[in-house]
XYZ file of C-alpha atoms in Angstrom:
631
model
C -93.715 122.649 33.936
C -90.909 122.541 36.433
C -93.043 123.590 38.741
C -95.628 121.167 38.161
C -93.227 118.792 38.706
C -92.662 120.071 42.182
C -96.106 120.616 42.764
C -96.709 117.446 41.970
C -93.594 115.900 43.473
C -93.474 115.416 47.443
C -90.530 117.776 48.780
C -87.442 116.719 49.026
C -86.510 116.870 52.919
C -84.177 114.190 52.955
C -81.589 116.585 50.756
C -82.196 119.549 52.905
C -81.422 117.341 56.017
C -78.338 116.351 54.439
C -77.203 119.522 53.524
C -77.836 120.778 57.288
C -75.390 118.022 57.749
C -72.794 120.026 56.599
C -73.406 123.617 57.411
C -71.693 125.468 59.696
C -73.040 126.222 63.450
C -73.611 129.746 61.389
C -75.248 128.318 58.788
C -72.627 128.344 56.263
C -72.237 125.830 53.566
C -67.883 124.564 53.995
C -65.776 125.262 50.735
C -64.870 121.847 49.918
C -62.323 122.910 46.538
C -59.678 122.660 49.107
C -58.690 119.736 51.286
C -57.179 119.701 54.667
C -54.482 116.870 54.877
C -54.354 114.938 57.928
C -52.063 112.720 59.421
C -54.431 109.662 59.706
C -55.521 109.932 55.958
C -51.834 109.061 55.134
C -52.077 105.076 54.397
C -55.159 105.812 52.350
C -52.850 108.454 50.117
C -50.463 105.714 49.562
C -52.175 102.760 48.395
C -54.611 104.725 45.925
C -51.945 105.407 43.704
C -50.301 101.330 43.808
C -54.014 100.486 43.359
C -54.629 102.929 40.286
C -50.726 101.652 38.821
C -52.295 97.941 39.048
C -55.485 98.984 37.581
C -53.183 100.690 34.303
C -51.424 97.736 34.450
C -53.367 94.606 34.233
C -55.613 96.663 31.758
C -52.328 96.870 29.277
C -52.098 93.179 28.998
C -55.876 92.713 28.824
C -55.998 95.141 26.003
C -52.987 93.184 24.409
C -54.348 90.256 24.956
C -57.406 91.357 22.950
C -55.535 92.930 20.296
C -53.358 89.637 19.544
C -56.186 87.624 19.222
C -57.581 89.770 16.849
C -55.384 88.579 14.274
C -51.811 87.564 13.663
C -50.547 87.158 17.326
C -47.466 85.668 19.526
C -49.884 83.193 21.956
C -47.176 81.707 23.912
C -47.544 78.089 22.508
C -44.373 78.252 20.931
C -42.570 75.346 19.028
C -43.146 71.722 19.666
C -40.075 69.475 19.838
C -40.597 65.618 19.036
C -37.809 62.855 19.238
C -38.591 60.046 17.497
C -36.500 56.924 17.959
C -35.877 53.525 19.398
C -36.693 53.075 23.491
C -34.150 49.716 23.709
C -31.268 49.837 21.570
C -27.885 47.504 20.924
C -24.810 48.880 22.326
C -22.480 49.850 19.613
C -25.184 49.294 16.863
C -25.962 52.033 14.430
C -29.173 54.133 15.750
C -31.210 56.616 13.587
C -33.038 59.433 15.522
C -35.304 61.636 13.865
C -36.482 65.425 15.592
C -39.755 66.840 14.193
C -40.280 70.535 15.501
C -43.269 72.884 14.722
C -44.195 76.638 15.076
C -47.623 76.327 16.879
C -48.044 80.533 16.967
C -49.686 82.208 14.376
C -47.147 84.077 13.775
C -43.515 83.824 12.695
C -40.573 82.897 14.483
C -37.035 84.466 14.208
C -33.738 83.116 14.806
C -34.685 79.370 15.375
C -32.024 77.623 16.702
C -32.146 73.870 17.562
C -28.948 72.394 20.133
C -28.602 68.900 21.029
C -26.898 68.089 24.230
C -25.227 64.350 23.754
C -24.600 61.848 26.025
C -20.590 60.915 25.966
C -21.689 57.648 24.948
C -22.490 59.129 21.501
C -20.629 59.098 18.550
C -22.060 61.171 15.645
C -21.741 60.160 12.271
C -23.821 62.125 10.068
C -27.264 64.165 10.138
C -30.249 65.307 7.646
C -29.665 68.582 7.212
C -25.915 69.251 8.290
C -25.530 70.623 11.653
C -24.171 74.607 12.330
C -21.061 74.133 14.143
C -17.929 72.390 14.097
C -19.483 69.809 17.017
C -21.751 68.594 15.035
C -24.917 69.404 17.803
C -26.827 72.623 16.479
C -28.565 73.601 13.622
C -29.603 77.234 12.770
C -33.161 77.182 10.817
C -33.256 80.985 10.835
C -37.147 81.808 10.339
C -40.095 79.404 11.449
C -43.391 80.446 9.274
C -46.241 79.980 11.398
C -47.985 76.648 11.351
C -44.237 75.395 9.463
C -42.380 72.109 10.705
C -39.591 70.441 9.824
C -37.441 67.193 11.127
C -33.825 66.186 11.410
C -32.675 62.705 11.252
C -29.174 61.922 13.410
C -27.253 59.001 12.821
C -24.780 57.735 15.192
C -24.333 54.848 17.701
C -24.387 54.684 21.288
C -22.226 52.625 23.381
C -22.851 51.618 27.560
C -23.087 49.208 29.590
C -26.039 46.827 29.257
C -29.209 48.147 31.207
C -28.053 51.754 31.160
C -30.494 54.481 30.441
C -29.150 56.989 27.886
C -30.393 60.695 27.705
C -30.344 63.093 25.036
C -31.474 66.677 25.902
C -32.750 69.355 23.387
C -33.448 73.122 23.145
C -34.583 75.385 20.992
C -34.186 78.911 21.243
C -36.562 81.605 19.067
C -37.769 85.142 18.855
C -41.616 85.782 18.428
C -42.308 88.433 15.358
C -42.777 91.659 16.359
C -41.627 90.947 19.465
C -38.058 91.688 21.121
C -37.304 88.706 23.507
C -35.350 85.229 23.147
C -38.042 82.315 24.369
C -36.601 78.580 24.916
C -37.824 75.682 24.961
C -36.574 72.270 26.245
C -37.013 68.549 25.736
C -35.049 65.128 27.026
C -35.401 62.093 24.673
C -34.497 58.485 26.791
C -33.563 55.349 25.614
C -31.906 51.922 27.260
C -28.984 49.758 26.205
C -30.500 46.508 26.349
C -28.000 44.257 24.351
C -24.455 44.383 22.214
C -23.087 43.783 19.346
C -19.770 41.527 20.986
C -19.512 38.278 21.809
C -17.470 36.731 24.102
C -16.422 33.186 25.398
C -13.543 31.787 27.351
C -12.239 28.113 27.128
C -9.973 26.885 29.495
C -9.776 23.520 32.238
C -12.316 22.816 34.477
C -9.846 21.080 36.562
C -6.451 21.077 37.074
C -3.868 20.926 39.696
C -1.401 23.492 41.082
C 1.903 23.897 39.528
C 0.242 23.098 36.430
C 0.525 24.785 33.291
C -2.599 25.404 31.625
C -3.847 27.710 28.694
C -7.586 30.010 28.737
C -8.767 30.598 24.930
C -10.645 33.872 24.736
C -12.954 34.719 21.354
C -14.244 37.324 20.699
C -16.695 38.574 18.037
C -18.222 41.708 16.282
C -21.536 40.588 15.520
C -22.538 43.573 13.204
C -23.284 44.722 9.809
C -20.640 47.513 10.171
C -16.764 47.693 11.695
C -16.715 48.676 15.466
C -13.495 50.782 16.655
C -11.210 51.528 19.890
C -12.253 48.433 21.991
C -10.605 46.558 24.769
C -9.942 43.224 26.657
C -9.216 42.946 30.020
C -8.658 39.643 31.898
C -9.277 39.493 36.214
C -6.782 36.781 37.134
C -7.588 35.017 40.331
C -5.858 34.854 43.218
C -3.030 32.418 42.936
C -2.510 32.669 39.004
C 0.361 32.977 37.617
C 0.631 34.909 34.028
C 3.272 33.230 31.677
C 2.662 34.333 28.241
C -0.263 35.807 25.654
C -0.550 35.492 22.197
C -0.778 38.004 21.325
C 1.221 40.047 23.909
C -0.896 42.267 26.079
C -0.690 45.822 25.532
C 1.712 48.483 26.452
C 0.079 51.289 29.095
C 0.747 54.726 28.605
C 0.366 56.846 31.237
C -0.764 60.890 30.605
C 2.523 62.144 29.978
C 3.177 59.714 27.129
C 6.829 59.361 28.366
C 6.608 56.301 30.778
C 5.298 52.888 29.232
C 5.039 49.312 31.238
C 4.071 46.372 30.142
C 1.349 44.831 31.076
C -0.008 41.170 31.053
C -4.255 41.440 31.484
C -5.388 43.847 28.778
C -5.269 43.631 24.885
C -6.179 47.389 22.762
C -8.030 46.695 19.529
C -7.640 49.491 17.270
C -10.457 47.837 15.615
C -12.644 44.998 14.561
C -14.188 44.814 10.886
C -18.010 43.173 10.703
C -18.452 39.959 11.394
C -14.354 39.495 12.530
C -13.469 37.196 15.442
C -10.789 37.154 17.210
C -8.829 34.630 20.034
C -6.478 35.611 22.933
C -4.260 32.291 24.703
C -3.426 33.268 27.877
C -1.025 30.514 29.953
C -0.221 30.138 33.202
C -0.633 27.747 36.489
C -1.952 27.942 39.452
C 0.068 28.400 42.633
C -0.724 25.851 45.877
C -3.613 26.805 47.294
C -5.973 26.383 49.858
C -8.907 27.881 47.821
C -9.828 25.031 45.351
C -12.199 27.014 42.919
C -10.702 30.026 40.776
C -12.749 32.216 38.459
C -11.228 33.170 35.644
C -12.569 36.508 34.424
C -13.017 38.850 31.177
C -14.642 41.709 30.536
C -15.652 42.805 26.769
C -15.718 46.508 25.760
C -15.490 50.176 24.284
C -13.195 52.438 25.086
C -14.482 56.118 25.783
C -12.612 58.680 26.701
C -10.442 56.600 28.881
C -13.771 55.385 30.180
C -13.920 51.555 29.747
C -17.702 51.156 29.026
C -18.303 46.885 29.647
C -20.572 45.184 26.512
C -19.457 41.447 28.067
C -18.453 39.508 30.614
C -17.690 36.556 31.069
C -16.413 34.235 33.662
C -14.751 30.377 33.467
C -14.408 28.510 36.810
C -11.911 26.148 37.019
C -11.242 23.608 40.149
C -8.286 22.805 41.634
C -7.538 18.966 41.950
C -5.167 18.728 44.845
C -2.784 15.891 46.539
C -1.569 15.073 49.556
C 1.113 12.387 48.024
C 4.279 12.298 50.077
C 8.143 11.207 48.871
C 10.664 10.400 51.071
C 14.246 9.868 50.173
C 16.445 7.847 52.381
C 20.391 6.774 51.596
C 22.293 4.803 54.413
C 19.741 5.084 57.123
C 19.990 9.094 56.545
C 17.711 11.737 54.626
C 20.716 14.599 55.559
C 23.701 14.946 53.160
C 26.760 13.156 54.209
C 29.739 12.451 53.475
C 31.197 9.356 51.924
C 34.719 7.692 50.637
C 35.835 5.815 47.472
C 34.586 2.554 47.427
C 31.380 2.819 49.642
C 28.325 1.365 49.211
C 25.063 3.697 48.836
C 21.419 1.503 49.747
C 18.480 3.989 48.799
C 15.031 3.639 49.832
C 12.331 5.409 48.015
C 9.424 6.054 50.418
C 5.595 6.879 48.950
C 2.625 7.539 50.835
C -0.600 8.897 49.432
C -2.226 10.821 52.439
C -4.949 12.230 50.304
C -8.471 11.506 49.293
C -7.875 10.958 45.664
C -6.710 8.211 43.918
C -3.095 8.193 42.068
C -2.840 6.786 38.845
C -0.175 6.044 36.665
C 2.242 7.059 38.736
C 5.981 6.958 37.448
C 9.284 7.287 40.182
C 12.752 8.210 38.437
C 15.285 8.720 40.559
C 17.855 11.099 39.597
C 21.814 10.316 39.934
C 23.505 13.365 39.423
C 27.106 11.597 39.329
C 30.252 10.812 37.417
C 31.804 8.565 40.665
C 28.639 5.773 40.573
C 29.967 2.242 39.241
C 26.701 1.885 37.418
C 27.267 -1.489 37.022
C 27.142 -2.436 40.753
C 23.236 -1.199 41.124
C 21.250 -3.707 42.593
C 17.522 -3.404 42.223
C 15.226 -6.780 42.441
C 12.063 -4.503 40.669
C 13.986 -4.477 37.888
C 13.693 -0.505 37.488
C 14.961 0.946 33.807
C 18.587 2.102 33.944
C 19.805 5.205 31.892
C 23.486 6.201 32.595
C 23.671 8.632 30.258
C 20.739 10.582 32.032
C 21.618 9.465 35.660
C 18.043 7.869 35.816
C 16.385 4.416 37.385
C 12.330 4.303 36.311
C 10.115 2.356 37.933
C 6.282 2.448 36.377
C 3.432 0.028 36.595
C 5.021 -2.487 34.405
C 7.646 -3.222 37.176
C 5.623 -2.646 40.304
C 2.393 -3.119 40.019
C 1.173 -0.672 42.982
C 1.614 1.776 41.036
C -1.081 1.746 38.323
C -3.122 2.967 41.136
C -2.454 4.370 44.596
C -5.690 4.673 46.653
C -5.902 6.812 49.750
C -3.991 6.142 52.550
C -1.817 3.484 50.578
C 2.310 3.376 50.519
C 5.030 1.401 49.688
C 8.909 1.550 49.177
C 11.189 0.981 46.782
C 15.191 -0.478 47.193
C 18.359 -0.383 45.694
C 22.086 -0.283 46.181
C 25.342 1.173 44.243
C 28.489 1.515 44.577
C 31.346 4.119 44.625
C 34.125 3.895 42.378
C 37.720 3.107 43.757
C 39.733 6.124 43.679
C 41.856 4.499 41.358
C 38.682 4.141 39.011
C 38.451 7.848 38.478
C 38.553 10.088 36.039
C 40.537 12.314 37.414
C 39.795 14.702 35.259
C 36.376 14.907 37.054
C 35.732 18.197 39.385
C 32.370 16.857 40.979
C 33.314 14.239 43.369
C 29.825 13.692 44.836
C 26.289 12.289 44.075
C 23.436 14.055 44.230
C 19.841 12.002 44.667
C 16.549 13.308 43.871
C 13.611 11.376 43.703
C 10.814 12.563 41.736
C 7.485 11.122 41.489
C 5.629 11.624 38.058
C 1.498 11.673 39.052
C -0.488 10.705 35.748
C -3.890 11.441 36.917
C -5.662 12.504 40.270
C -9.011 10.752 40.589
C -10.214 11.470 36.906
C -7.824 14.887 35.877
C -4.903 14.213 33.977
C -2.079 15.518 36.281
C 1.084 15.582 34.968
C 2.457 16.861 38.743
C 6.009 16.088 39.782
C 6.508 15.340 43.680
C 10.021 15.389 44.469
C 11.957 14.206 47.250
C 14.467 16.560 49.205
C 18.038 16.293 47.445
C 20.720 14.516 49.377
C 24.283 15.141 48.356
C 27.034 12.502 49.143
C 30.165 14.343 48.579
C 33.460 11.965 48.348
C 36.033 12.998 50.957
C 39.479 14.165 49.838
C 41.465 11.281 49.334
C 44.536 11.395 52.482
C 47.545 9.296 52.216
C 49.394 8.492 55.097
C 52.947 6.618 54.885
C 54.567 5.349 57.641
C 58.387 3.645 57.602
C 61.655 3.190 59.277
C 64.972 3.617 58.060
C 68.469 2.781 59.010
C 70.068 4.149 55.416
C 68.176 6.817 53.573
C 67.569 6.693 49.662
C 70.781 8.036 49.401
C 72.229 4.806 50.962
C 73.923 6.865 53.583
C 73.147 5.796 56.962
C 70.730 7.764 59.333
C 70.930 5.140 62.140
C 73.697 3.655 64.200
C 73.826 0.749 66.891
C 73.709 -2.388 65.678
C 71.875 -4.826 62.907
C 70.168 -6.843 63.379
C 69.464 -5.287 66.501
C 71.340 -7.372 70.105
C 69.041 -7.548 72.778
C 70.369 -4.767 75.530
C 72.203 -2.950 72.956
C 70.989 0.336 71.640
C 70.102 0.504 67.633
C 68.612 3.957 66.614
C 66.771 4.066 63.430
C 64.562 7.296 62.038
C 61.140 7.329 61.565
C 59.656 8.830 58.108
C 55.822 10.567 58.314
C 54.454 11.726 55.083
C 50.963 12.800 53.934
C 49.628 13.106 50.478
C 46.147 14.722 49.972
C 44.772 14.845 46.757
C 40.848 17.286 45.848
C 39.986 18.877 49.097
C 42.030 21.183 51.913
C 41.774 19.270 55.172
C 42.691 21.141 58.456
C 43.366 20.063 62.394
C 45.479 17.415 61.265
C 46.857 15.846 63.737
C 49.154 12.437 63.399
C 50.440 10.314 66.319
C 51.482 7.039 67.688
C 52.863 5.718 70.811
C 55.847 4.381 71.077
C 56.415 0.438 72.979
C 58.705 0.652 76.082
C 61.892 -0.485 75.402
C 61.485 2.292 72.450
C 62.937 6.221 73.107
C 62.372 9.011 71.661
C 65.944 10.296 70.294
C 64.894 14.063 70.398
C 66.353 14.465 67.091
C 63.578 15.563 64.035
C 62.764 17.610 60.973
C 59.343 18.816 59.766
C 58.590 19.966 56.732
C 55.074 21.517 58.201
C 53.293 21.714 61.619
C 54.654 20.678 64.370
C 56.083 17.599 65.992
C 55.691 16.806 70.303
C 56.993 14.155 72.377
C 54.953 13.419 75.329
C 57.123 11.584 77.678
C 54.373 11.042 80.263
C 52.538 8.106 77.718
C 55.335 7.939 75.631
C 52.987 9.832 72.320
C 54.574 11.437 69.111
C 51.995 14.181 67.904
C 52.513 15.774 64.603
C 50.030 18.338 64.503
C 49.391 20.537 61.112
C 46.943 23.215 60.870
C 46.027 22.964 57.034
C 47.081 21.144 54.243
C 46.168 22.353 50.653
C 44.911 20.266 48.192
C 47.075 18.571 45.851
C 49.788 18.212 48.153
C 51.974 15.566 47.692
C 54.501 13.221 50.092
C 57.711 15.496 48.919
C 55.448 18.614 50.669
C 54.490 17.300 53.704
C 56.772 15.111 55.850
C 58.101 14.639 59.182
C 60.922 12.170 60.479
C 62.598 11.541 63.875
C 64.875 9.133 65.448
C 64.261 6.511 68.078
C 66.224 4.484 69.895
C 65.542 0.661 70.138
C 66.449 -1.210 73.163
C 65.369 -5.056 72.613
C 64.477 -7.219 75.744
C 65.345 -10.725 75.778
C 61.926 -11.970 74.868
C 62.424 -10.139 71.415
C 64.681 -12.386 70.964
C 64.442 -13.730 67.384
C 61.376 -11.568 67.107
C 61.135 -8.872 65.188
C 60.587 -5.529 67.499
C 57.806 -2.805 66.954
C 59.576 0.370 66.705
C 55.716 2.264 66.691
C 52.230 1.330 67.452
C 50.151 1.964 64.648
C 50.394 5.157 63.629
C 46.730 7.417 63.016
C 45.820 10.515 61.288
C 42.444 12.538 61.403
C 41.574 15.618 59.938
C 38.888 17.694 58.729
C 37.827 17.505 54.939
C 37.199 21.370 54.390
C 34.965 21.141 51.967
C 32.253 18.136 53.112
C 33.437 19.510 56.764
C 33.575 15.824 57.850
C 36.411 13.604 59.651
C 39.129 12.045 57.604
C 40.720 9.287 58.794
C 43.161 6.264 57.915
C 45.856 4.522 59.731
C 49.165 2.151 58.803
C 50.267 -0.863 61.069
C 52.522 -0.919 63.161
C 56.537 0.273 62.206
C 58.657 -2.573 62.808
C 62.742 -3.244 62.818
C 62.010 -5.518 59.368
C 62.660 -2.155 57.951
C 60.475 -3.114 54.398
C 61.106 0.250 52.518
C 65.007 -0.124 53.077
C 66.813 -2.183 50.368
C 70.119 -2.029 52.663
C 68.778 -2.549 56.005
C 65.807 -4.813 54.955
C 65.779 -8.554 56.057
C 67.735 -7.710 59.523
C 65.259 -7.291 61.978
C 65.317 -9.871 63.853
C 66.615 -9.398 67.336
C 69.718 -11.295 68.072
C 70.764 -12.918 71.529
C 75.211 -12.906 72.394
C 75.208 -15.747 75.142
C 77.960 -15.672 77.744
């Protein structure tokens, strides 16, 4: 039969041209059981064997692959993580979020472990079931079935700033059954703090004036169902405010070592703040002059987060500042400088006003203030008619006296004028240490334009201060007050005929050291200087060139009386014949100037002339005529 086949077949001379292929030029088939390695086969010899390895390879996992889905097998699907819970929420509020979580494999999963990463705006409170750990932020559910779920629900709150977006990020970590490695899987749940639970609102002036005090109100309010903890107030003065006083007093900063503390005056700790509590802060204070006229007041509202002030509110209360331009000038005796003045004097004031501003001055009130215990109060002299206090020192002048003074308009002024007197020295108390007046005027502003003012202008002070009180004594003597005579020559005194008599100089000063005293007279022609003195202080010089006695002293306490501080000398009289049956000058008037130490102005005062009449001599006086012995 196999032959009929290749009877019946055509030959087969393809395969015996192929074979000739291969034979030898002898004719001899090649034994092809052994290979003869070449160098250019060597690439091929290396990537057969990475090609077979990827072959084994990719067949393993399709054959897996094919056995899992045969039955009960890990598919990779894993566990599905769902948050559920509010996309806005109320800073502060209480906020339930629920996490469902399913095993999608069909088989089971090992060592399920759910962590929650939270924001540090989260406080936890409490959780369905418990968590695993002390932080309150995993929970161990051991073994998933497959196809089993199961949810927790969190409760806590969540405090930021309004418009922030919050993030909470989960995991979950598992081993497939039958199957040696940890899988995880990973989820982020978002949500936005879109309002709060505090309230907050500041009360304060909408206008005021510098120098003013004024008071801010701030209230405050937990608008919850539940108490809020660890929240703070802080207050932004503006530039130019001046903190006085809280109630109640800000609170004390601590710094990180807990061993320094200051106190400081813009932010108030609340421990906390039950449901529905309110609370107030009064903060007072002024403004200081200046050229910025509007001032914003501002508060913030907040938690406190691990040292992390997260804002809930803020507020801010503008307030204007009214200003003046109202001027007060103080003038006493032509002069707006302190001077000095003497017992007895007459002071004329005039009270200058002049409104240079825009605004209109209302109820405007002047006092001037006498700060004096030497003013004969009885001697003012004021045609307005002007309230007199003594026992304050005051003269008030208001609307009800003058008029002008309900209302001041801008650019308007006017004076006011008065006059006292000094008291005689012999009028004071001596007791009295303050021997001066000090003048103030002070201008009380009721309102500018509509805002009640209350501002005090003042004037610049002027002190007057009373110049020691000098005593100068001037006589002549021919006995002393011993009756024992200090002159000779005759008296009366014979024209041409010498008569010498001695000269007495004393001083008394009485409140203030006066220095560069100097006292002097001249003496008249027919008068000599006898060379002959005694001083008790200083020193005494006879200018024969102008015929000038100088007693000059350097200082002179106070309280110094005549006994202290004295001088005498002798002169000699020589009368002409037209002093005949006149009495003769023995001095010119006689001078003294000083400087009052204290006020650091001249003192001055002067007696008359020192004559032969000899007034201050009981034995000599009467006989000073000047007698004539004719031939």
């Amino acid at each position: 039969m196999a032959g009929k086949q290749n009877k019946n077949k055509p030959q087969s001379k393809p395969a015996s041209n192929i074979a000739s292929l291969y034979r030898d030029k002898d004719g001899t088939l090649p034994d092809i059981s052994k290979l003869d390695m070449r160098p250019k086969n060597r690439l091929r010899n290396i990537l057969l064997p990475a090609a077979l390895i990827l072959i084994i390879v990719l067949g393993i996992g399709w054959l897996s692959t094919i056995l899992f889905r045969s039955g009960g097998e890990y598919r990779g699907n894993s566990v599905e993580v769902e948050f559920f819970g509010p996309e806005e929420i109320t800073s502060g509020d209480e906020v339930t979020f629920t996490l469902r979580y399913s095993n999608l494999e069909k088989v089971s999963l090992n060592n399920v472990e759910l962590v929650l990463r939270y924001p540090g705006a989260f406080t936890f409170k409490e959780s369905k079931p418990v968590p695993s750990n002390d932080f309150q932020n995993s929970w161990n559910i051991g073994t998933l079935a497959a196809g089993e779920s199961g949810k927790i629900e969190i409760v806590g709150t969540l405090v930021g700033e309004i418009g922030e977006i919050i993030n909470i990020d989960s995991s979950v970590t598992f081993e497939p059954e039958n199957f040696g490695s940890t899988f995880k899987e990973t989820d982020t749940f978002s949500t936005q703090i879109t309002d709060t639970l505090l309230e907050l609102t500041i009360e304060g002036p909408q206008e005021t004036v510098p120098e003013k005090q004024i008071t801010y109100t701030i209230k405050y309010l937990n608008n919850s169902d539940h108490d809020l903890e660890n929240l703070q107030i802080r207050a932004d003065y503006p530039l130019g405010f001046v903190f006085q006083s809280a109630e109640p007093d800000p609170s004390v900063e601590r710094f990180a070592s807990e061993t320094e503390e200051i106190q400081t005056n813009n932010f108030w700790h609340i421990e906390s703040l039950d449901k529905l509590e309110e609370g107030e802060i009064k903060i007072t204070g002024g403004y200081l002059p200046d050229n910025d006229v509007t001032k914003e007041f501002s508060v913030k509202f907040g938690f406190l987060r691990d040292e992390e002030f997260a804002i809930q509110q803020e507020k801010t209360f503008v307030t204007k500042l009214v200003k003046h331009n109202f001027v007060l000038d103080l003038i006493i005796n032509g002069s707006d400088l302190d001077q000095a003045i003497n017992f007895g004097n007459t002071l004329n004031y005039t009270i200058g006003y002049n409104n240079l501003g825009n605004q209109t001055l209302s109820d405007v009130v002047i006092v001037m203030n006498l700060d004096s215990e030497i003013i004969d109060w009885e001697s003012i002299s004021d045609n307005l008619g002007g309230q007199i206090d003594e026992e304050s020192g005051t003269i008030t002048w208001n609307k009800d006296v003058l008029p002008q003074l309900a209302a001041i308009g801008p650019l308007a002024q006017g004076g006011i004028n008065f006059a006292l007197r000094i008291k005689n020295f012999d009028e004071l108390d001596r007791q009295s240490d303050e021997l001066s007046v000090v003048s103030t005027a002070v201008a009380n502003l009721g309102r500018i334009d509509n805002v009640e003012s209350g501002v005090e202008v003042r004037s610049s002070d002027i002190k007057n201060s009373i110049n020691t009180q000098v005593e100068l004594r001037a006589e002549a003597r021919y006995f002393n007050q011993d009756n024992i005579a200090v002159g000779s020559g005759p008296i009366p005194p014979v024209v041409g005929q010498k008569t010498t008599y001695r000269v007495y100089w004393l001083i008394n000063n009485s409140f203030h050291r006066i220095q560069n005293v100097e006292v002097k007279t001249v003496l008249p022609d027919n008068v000599e200087f006898a060379d002959k003195f005694l001083v008790s202080t200083g020193e005494l010089v006879y200018s024969s060139t102008d015929n000038e006695v100088v007693w000059s002293i350097g200082n002179i306490p106070e309280n110094k009386s005549f006994d202290e501080v004295n001088v005498w000398f002798d002169v000699i009289l020589t009368p002409t014949s037209d002093q005949k049956g006149k009495i003769a000058s023995l001095t010119n008037p006689v001078t003294l100037t000083a400087t009052d130490a204290v006020t650091n102005s001249l003192v001055s005062t002067a007696v008359e002339a020192i004559t032969s009449n000899l007034f201050n001599d009981p034995q000599a006086s009467g006989k000073g005529i000047v007698i004539g012995i004719g031939e």
